[in-house]
mmCIF file of C-alpha atoms in Angstrom:
data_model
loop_
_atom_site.group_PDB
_atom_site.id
_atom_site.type_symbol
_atom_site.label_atom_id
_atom_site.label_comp_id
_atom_site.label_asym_id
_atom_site.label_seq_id
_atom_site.Cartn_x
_atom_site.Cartn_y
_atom_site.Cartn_z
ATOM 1 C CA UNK Q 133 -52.488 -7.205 -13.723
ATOM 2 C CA UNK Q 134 -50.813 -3.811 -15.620
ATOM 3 C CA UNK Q 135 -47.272 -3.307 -15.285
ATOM 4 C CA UNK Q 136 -47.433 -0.528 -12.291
ATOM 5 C CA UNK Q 137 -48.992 -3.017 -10.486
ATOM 6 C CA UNK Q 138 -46.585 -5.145 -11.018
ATOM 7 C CA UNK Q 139 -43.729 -3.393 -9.897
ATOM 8 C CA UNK Q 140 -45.266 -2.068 -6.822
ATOM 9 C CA UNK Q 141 -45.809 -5.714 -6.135
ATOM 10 C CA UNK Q 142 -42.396 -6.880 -6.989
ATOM 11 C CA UNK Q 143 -40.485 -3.665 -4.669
ATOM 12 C CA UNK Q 144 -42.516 -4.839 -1.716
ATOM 13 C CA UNK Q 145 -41.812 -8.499 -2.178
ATOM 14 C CA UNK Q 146 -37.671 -7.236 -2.451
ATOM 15 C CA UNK Q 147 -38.093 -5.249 1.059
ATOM 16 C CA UNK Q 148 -39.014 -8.761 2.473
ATOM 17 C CA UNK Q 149 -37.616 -11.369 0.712
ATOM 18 C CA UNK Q 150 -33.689 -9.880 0.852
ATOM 19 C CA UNK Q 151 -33.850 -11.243 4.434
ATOM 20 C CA UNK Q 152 -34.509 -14.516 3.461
ATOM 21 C CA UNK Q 153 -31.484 -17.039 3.060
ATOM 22 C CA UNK Q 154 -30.717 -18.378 -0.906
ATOM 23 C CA UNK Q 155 -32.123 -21.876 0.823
ATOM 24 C CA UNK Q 156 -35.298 -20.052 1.946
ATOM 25 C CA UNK Q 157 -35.554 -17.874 -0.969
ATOM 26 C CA UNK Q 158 -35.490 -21.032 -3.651
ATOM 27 C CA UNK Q 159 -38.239 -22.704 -1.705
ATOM 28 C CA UNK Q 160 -40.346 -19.457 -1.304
ATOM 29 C CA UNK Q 161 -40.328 -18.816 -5.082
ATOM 30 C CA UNK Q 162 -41.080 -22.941 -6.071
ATOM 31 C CA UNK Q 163 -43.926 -22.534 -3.923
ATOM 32 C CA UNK Q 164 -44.893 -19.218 -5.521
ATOM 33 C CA UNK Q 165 -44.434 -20.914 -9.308
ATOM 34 C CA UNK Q 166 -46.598 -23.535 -7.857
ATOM 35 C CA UNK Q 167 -49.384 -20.987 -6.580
ATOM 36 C CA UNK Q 168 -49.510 -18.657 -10.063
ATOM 37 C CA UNK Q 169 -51.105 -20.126 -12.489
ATOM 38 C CA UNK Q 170 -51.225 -16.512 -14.682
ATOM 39 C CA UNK Q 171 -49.006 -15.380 -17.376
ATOM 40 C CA UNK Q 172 -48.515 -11.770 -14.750
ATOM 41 C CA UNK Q 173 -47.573 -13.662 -11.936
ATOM 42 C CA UNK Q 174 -45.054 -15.593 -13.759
ATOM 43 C CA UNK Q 175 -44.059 -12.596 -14.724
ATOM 44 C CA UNK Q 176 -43.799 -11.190 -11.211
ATOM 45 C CA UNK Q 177 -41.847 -13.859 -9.645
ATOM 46 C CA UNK Q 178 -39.489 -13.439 -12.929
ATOM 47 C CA UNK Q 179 -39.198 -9.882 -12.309
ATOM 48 C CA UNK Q 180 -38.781 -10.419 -8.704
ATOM 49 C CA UNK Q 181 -36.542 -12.699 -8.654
ATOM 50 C CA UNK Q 182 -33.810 -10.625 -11.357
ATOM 51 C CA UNK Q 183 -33.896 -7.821 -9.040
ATOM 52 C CA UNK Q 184 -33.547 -9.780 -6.188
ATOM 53 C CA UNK Q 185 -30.559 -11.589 -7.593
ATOM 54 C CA UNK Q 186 -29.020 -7.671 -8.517
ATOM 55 C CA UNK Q 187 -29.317 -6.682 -4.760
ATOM 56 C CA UNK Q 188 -27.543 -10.240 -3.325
ATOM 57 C CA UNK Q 189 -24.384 -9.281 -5.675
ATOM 58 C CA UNK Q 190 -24.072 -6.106 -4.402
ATOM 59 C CA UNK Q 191 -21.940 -5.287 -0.868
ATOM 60 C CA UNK Q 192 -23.505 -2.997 1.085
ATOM 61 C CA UNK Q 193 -23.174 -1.421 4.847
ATOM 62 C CA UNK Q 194 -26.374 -2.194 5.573
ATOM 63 C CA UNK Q 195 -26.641 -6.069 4.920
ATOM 64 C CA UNK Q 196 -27.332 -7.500 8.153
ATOM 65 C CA UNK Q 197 -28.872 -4.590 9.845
ATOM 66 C CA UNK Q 198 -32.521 -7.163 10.079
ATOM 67 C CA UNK Q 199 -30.741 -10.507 10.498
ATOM 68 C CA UNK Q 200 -27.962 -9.249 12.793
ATOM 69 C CA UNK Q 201 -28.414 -6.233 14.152
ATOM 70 C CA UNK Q 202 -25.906 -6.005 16.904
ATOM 71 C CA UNK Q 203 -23.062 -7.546 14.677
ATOM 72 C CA UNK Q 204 -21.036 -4.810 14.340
ATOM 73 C CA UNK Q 205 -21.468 -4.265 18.226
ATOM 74 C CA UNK Q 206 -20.447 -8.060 18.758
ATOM 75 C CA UNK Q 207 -17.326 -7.592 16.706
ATOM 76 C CA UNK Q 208 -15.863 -3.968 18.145
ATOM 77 C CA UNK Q 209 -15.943 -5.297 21.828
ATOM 78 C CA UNK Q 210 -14.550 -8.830 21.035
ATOM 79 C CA UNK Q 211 -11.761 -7.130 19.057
ATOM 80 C CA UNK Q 212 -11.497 -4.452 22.100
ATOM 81 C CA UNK Q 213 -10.904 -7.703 24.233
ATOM 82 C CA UNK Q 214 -8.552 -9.478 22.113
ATOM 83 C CA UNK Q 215 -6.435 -6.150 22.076
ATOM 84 C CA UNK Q 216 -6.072 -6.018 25.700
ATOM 85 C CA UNK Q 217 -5.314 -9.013 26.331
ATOM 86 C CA UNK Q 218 -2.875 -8.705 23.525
ATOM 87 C CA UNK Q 219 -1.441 -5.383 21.994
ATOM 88 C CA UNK Q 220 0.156 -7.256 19.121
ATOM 89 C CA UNK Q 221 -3.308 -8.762 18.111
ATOM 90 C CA UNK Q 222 -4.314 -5.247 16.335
ATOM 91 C CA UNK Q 223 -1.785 -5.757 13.498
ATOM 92 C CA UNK Q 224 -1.816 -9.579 13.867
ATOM 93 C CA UNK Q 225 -5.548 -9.290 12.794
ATOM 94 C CA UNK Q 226 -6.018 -6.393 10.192
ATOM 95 C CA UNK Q 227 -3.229 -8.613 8.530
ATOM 96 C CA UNK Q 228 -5.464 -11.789 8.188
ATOM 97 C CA UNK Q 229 -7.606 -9.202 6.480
ATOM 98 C CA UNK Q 230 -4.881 -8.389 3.403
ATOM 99 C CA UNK Q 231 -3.780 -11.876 3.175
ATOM 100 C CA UNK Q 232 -7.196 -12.902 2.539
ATOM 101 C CA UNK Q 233 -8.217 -10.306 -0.269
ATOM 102 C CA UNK Q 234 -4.767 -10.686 -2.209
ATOM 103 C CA UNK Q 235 -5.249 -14.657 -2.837
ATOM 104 C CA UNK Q 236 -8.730 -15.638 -4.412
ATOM 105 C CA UNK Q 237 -10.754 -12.687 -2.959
ATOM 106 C CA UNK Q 238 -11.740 -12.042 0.245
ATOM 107 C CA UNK Q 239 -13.685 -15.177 1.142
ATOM 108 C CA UNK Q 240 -12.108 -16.158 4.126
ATOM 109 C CA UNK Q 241 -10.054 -18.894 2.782
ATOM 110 C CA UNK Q 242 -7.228 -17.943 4.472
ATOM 111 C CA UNK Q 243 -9.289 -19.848 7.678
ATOM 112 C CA UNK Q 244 -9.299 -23.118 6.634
ATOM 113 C CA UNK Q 245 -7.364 -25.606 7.759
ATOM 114 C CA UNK Q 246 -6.677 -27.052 4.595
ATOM 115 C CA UNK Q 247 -3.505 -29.184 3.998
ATOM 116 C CA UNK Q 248 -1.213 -27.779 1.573
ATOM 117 C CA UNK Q 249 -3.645 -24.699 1.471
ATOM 118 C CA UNK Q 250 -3.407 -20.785 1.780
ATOM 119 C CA UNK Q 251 -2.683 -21.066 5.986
ATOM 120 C CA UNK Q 252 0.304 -23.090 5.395
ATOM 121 C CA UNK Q 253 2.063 -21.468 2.650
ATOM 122 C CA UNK Q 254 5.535 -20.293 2.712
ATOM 123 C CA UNK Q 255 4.131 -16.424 3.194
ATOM 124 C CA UNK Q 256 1.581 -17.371 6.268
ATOM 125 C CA UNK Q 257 3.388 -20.190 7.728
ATOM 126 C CA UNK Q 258 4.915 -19.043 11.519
ATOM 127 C CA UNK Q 259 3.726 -15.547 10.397
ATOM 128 C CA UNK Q 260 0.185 -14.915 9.922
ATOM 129 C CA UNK Q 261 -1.536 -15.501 13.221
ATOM 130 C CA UNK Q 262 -4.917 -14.448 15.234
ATOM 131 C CA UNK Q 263 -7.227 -17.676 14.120
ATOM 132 C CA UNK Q 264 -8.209 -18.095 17.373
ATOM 133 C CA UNK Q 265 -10.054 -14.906 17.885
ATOM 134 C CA UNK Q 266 -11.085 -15.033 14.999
ATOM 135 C CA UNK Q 267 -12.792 -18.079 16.298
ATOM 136 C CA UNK Q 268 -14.066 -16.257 19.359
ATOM 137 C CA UNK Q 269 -15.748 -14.083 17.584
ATOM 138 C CA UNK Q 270 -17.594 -16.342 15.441
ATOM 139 C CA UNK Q 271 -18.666 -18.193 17.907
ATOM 140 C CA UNK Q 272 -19.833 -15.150 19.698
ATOM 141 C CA UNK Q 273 -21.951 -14.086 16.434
ATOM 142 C CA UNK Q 274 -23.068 -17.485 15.944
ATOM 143 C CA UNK Q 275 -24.708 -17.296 19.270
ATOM 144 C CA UNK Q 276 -26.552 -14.173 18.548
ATOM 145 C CA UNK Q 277 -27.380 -14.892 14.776
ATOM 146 C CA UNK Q 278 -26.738 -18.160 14.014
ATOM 147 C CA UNK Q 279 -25.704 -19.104 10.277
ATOM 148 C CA UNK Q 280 -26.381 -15.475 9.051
ATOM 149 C CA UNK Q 281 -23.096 -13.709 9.326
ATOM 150 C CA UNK Q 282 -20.034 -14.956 6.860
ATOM 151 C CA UNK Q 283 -16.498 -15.306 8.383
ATOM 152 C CA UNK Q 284 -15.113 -13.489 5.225
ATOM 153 C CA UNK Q 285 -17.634 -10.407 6.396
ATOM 154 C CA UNK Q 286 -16.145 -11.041 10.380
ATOM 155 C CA UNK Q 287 -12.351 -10.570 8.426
ATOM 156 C CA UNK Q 288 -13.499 -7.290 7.075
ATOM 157 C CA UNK Q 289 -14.918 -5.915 10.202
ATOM 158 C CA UNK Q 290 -12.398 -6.937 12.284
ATOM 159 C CA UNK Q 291 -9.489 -5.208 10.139
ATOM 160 C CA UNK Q 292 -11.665 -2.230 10.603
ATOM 161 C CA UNK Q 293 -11.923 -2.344 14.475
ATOM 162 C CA UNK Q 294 -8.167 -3.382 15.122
ATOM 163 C CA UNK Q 295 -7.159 -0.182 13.258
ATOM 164 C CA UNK Q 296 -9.820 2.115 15.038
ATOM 165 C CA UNK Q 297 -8.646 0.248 18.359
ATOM 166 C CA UNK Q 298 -5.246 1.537 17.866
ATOM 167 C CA UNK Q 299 -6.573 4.978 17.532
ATOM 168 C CA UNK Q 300 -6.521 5.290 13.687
ATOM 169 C CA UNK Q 301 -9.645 6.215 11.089
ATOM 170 C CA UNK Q 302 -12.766 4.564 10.947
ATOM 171 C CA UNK Q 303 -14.234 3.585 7.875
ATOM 172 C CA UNK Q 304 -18.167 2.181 6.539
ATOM 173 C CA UNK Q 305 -17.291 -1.679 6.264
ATOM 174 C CA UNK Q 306 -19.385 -2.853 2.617
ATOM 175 C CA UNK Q 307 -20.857 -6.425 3.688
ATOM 176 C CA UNK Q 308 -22.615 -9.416 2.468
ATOM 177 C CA UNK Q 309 -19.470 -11.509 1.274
ATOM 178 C CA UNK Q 310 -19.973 -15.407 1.174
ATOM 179 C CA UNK Q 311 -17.472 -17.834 2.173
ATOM 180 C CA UNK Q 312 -15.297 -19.450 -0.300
ATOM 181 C CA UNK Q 313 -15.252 -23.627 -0.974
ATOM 182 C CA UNK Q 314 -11.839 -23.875 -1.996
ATOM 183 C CA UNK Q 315 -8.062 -22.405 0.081
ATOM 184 C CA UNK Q 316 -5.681 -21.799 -3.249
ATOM 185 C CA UNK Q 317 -2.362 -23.979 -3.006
ATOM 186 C CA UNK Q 318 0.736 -23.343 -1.353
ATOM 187 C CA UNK Q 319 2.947 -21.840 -4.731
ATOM 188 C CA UNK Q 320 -0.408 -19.604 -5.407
ATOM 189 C CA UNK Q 321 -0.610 -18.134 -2.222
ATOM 190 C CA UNK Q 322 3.267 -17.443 -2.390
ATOM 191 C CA UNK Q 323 2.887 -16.432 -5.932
ATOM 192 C CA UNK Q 324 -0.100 -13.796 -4.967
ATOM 193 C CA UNK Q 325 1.075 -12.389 -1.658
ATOM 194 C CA UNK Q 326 3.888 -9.307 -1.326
ATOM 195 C CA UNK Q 327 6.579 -10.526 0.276
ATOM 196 C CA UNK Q 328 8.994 -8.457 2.180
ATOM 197 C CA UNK Q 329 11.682 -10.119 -0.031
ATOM 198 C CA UNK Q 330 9.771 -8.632 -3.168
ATOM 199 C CA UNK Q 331 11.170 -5.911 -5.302
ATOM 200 C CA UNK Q 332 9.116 -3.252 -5.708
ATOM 201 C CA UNK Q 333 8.441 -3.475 -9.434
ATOM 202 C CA UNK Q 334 6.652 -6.994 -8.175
ATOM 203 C CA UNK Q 335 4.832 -5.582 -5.376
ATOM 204 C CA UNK Q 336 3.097 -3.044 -7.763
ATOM 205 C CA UNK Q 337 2.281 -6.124 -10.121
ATOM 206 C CA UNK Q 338 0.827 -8.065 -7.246
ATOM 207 C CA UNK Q 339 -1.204 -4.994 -6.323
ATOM 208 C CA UNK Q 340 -2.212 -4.230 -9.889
ATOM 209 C CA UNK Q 341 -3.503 -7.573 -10.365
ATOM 210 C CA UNK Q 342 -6.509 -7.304 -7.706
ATOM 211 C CA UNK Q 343 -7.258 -4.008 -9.415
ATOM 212 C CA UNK Q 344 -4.910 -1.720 -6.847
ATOM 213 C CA UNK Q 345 -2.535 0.966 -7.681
ATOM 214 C CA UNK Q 346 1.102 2.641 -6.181
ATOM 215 C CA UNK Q 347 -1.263 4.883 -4.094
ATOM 216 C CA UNK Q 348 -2.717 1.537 -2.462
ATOM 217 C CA UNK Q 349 0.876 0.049 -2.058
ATOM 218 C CA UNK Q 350 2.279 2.934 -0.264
ATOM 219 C CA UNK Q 351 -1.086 3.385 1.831
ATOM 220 C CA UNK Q 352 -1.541 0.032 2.603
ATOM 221 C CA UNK Q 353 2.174 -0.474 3.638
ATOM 222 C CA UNK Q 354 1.580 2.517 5.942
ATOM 223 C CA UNK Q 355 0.036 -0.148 8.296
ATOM 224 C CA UNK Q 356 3.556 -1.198 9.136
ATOM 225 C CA UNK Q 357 2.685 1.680 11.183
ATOM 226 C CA UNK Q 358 2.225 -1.044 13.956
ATOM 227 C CA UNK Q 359 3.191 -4.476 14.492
ATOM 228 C CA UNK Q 360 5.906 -6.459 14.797
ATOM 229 C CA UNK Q 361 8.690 -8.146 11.800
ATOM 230 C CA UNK Q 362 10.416 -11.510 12.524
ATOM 231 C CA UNK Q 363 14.179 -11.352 12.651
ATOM 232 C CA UNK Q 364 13.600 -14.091 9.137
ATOM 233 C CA UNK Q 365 11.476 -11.018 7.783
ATOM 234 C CA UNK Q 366 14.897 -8.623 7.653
ATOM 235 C CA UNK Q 367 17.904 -10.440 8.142
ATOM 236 C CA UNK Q 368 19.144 -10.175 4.754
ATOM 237 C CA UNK Q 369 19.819 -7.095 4.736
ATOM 238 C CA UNK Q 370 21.678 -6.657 8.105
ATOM 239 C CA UNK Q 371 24.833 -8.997 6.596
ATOM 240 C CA UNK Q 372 25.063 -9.806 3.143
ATOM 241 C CA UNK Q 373 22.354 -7.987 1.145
ATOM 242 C CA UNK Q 374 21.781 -9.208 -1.967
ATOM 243 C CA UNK Q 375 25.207 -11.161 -2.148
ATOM 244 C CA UNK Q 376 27.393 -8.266 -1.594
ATOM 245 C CA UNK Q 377 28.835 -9.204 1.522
ATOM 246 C CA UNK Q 378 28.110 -6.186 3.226
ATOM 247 C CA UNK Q 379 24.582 -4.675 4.993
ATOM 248 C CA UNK Q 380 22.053 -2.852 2.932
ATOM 249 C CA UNK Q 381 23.005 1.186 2.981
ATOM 250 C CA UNK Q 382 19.960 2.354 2.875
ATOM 251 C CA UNK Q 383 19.809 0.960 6.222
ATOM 252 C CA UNK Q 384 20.084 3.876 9.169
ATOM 253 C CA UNK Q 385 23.403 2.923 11.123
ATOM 254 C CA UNK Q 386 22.155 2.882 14.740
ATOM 255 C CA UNK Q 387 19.268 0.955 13.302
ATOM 256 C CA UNK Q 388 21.312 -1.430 11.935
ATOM 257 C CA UNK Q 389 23.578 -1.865 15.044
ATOM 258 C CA UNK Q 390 21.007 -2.787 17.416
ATOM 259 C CA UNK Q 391 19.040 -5.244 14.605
ATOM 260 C CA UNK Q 392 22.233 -6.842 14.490
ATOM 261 C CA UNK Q 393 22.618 -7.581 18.429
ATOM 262 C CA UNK Q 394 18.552 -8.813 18.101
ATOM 263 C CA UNK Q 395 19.281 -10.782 15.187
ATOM 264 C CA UNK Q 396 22.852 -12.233 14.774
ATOM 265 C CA UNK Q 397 23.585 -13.883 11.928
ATOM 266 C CA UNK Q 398 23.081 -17.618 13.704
ATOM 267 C CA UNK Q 399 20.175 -16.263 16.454
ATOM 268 C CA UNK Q 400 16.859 -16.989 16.884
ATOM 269 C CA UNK Q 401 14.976 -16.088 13.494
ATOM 270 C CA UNK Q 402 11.793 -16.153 15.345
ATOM 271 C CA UNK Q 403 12.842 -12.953 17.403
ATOM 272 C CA UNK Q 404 10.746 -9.609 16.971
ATOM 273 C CA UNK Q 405 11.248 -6.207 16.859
ATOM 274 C CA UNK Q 406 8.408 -3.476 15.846
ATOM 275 C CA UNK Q 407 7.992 -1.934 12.725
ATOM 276 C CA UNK Q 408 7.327 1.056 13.244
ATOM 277 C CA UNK Q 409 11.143 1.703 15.235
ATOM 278 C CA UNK Q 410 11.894 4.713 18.117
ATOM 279 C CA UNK Q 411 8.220 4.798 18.698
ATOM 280 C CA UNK Q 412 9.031 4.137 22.268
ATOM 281 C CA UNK Q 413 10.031 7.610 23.484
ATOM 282 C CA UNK Q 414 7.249 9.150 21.373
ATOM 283 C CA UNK Q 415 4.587 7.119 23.578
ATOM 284 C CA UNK Q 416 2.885 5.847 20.410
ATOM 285 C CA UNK Q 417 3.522 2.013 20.428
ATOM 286 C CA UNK Q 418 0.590 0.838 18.622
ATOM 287 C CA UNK Q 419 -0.735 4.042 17.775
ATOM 288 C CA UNK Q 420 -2.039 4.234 13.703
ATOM 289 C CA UNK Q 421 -0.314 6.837 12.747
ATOM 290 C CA UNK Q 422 2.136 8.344 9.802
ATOM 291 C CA UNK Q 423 5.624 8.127 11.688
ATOM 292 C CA UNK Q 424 6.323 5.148 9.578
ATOM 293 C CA UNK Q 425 6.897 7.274 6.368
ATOM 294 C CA UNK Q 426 9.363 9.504 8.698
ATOM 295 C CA UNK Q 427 11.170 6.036 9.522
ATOM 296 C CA UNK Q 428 11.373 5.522 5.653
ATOM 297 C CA UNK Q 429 12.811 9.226 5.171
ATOM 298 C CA UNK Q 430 15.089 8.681 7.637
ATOM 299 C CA UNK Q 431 15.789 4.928 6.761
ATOM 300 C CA UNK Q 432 14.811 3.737 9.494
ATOM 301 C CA UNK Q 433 12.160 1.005 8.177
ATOM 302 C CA UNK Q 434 12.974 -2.900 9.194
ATOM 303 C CA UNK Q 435 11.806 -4.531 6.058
ATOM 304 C CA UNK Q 436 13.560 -3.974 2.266
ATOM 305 C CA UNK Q 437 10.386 -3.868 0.858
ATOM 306 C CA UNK Q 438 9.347 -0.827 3.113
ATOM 307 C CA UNK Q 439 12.374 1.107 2.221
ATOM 308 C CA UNK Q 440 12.047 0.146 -1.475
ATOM 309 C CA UNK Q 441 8.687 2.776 -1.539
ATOM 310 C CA UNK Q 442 11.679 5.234 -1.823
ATOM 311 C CA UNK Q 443 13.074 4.037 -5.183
ATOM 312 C CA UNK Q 444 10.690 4.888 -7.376
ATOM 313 C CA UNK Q 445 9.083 8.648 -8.242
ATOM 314 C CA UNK Q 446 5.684 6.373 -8.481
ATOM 315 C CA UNK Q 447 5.500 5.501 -4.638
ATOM 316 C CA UNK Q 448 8.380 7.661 -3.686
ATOM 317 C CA UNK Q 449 5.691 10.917 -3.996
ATOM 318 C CA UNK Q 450 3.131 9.119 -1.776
ATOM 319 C CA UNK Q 451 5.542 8.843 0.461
ATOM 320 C CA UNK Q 452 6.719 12.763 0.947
ATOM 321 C CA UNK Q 453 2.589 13.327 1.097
ATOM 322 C CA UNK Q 454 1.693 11.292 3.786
ATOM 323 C CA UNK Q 455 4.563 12.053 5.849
ATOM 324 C CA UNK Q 456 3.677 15.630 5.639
ATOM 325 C CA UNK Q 457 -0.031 15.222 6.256
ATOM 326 C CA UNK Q 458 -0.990 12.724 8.682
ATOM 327 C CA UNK Q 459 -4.769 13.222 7.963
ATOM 328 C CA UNK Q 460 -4.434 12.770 4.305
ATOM 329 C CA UNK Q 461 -2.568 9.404 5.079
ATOM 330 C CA UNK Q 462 -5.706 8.064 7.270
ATOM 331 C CA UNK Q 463 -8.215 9.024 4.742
ATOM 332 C CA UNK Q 464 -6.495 7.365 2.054
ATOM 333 C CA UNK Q 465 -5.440 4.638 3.929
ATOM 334 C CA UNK Q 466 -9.606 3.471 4.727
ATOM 335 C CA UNK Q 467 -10.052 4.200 0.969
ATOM 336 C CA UNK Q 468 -7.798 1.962 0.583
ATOM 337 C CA UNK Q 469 -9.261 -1.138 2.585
ATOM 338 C CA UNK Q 470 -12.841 -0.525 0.937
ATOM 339 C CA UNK Q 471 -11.367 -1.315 -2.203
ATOM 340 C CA UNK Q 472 -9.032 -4.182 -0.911
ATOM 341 C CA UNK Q 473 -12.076 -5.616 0.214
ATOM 342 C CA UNK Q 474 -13.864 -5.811 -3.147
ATOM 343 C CA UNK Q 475 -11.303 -7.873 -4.321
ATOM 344 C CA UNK Q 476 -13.593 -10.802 -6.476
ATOM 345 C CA UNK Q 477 -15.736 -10.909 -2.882
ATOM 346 C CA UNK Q 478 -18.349 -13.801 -3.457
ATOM 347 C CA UNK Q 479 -21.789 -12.677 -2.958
ATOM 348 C CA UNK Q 480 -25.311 -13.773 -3.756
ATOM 349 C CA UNK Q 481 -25.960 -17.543 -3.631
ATOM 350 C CA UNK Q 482 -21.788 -17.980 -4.759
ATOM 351 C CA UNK Q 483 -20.150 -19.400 -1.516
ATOM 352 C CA UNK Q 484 -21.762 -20.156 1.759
ATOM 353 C CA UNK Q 485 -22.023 -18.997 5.301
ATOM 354 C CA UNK Q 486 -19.558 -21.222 7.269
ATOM 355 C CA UNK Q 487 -20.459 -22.320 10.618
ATOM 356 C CA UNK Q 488 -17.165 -22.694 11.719
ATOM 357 C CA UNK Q 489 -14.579 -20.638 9.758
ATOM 358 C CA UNK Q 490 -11.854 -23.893 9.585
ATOM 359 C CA UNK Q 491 -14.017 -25.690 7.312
ATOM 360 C CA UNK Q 492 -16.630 -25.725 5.244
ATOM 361 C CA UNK Q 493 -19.730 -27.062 6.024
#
């Protein structure tokens, strides 16, 4: 057999055998080893089989356009559903997304139930929320294409389709992540995760470390955009900031006057408030959009960490950009995601496609 051949061979074998499972695909080439009994088709299934390997590693928009066609379909009106029953849910879900990717990748980890794992940590306990539709919508896909589509992939798409929901940009999801074995313990996740207690100097490390810069922080915080905060989330800075006895003065008077009456200093921690404040007049309550970097201007952000994007020329700059062009915000803002969602994503035969996105299988 010569060599052109050969690779004509192996390129048609690839456009069929990409569809198979890493199950299907070890079977179908111990049968072919079986069948050849040439030095060329060893070499063809070697060949084959390299390439083959190549294209599993890679993420692309395409990946279950033959083995789920109407996924993306599947996940747009379950996330349209879970918004109206829910306005909240948006945030609540493109949330789950970020606290995925920042611990171990985005493998979907932060699903399991796993004591003493990622969902329980000190960061996600009482705070990150949404499993349960994240549930529905598995078990909607499941039903259409079952064990094909990863729950790690269903995180991605769904952080995608709660920001478009909410009327900000669109963005081509990259696919084909596997689901991880393992939910990283409870000081990891802590250690990992930006808190809204974090300085900013550690925020920028935490983002550095999964391979993101200021830019990202100050884009990705721009989802505060919508959502709620926790009275727990701000309350130090309403009464004795830092251990100086008095509020934080960054901190917009009027702003501070009414988080006070929501949050007094023995209330209910578990009180909310949005975000994204004085949206209310504007008509724009859950609307994706840059008035969060006016709040910061203005200070008028809830959390210290959101107001800290001011104290530094690094993020600071970002800041005076986006709130001056709201487009430029949105398009860096899904640049943004693709890259969070890189973030050490397993692919190829690493991981495996849960069946139910609590546990593994």
């Amino acid at each position: 057999m010569c060599i052109e051949t050969l690779t004509v061979r192996t390129e048609i074998a690839i456009s069929f055998w990409v569809f198979l499972s890493f199950d299907q695909l070890c079977e179908a080439i111990e049968v072919s080893m079986t069948m050849s009994n040439s030095f060329y088709g060893y070499s063809l299934i070697l060949t084959f089989f390299m390439l083959l390997l190549h294209a599993w590693s890679q993420l692309t928009p395409d990946f279950y356009d033959k083995t789920c066609p109407n996924l993306q379909n599947i996940v747009r009106n379950e996330v349209q559903k879970a918004f109206n029953r829910e306005n909240r849910m948006a945030a609540s879900l493109l949330r789950l997304h970020f606290h995925d990717c920042f611990v171990n990748g985005c493998d979907g980890s932060v699903l399991l139930d796993v004591s003493g794992g990622e969902k329980f940590a000190l960061s996600n306990r009482n705070s990150v929320r949404g499993f349960e539709v994240v549930d529905s919508i598995k078990s909607t896909v499941e039903r259409a294409c079952p064990g094909v589509v990863s729950c790690a992939d269903i995180l991605a798409l769904v952080a995608r389709d709660s920001v478009v929901v909410t009327r900000g940009p669109s963005w081509t999801v990259l696919l084909g992540r596997r689901d991880g074995f393992v939910s990283i313990s409870l000081n990891g996740t802590d250690a990992a995760l930006p808190s809204a207690f974090d300085t900013l100097d550690a925020i920028i490390y935490k983002f550095k470390r999964v391979g993101l810069d200021e830019k990202d922080v100050v884009s990705l915080s721009g989802s505060h955009t919508i959502g709620l905060a926790r009275c727990v989330a701000f309350s130090n800075r309403l009464f004795n900031f830092e251990n100086t006895g008095r509020p934080d003065s960054t901190m917009d008077p009027y702003l501070l006057y009414q988080l006070r009456k929501l949050c007094p200093e023995k209330g209910d921690q578990n009180k909310t408030t949005l975000l994204d404040q004085y949206t209310e007049g504007r008509d724009c309550i859950n609307i994706f959009d840059n008035h969060y970097f006016q709040n910061l201007l203005d200070g008028e952000s809830v959390l210290s960490s959101d107001q800290a994007l001011l104290s530094s020329s690094k993020t600071s700059y970002w800041v005076q950009i986006y709130n001056d062009d709201n487009d430029r915000f949105l398009d860096d803002f899904a640049d943004a995601m693709i890259r969070m969602g890189n973030i050490s994503s397993p692919t190829g035969s690493r991981g495996q496609i849960r069946k139910n996105c609590r546990r593994v299988n």
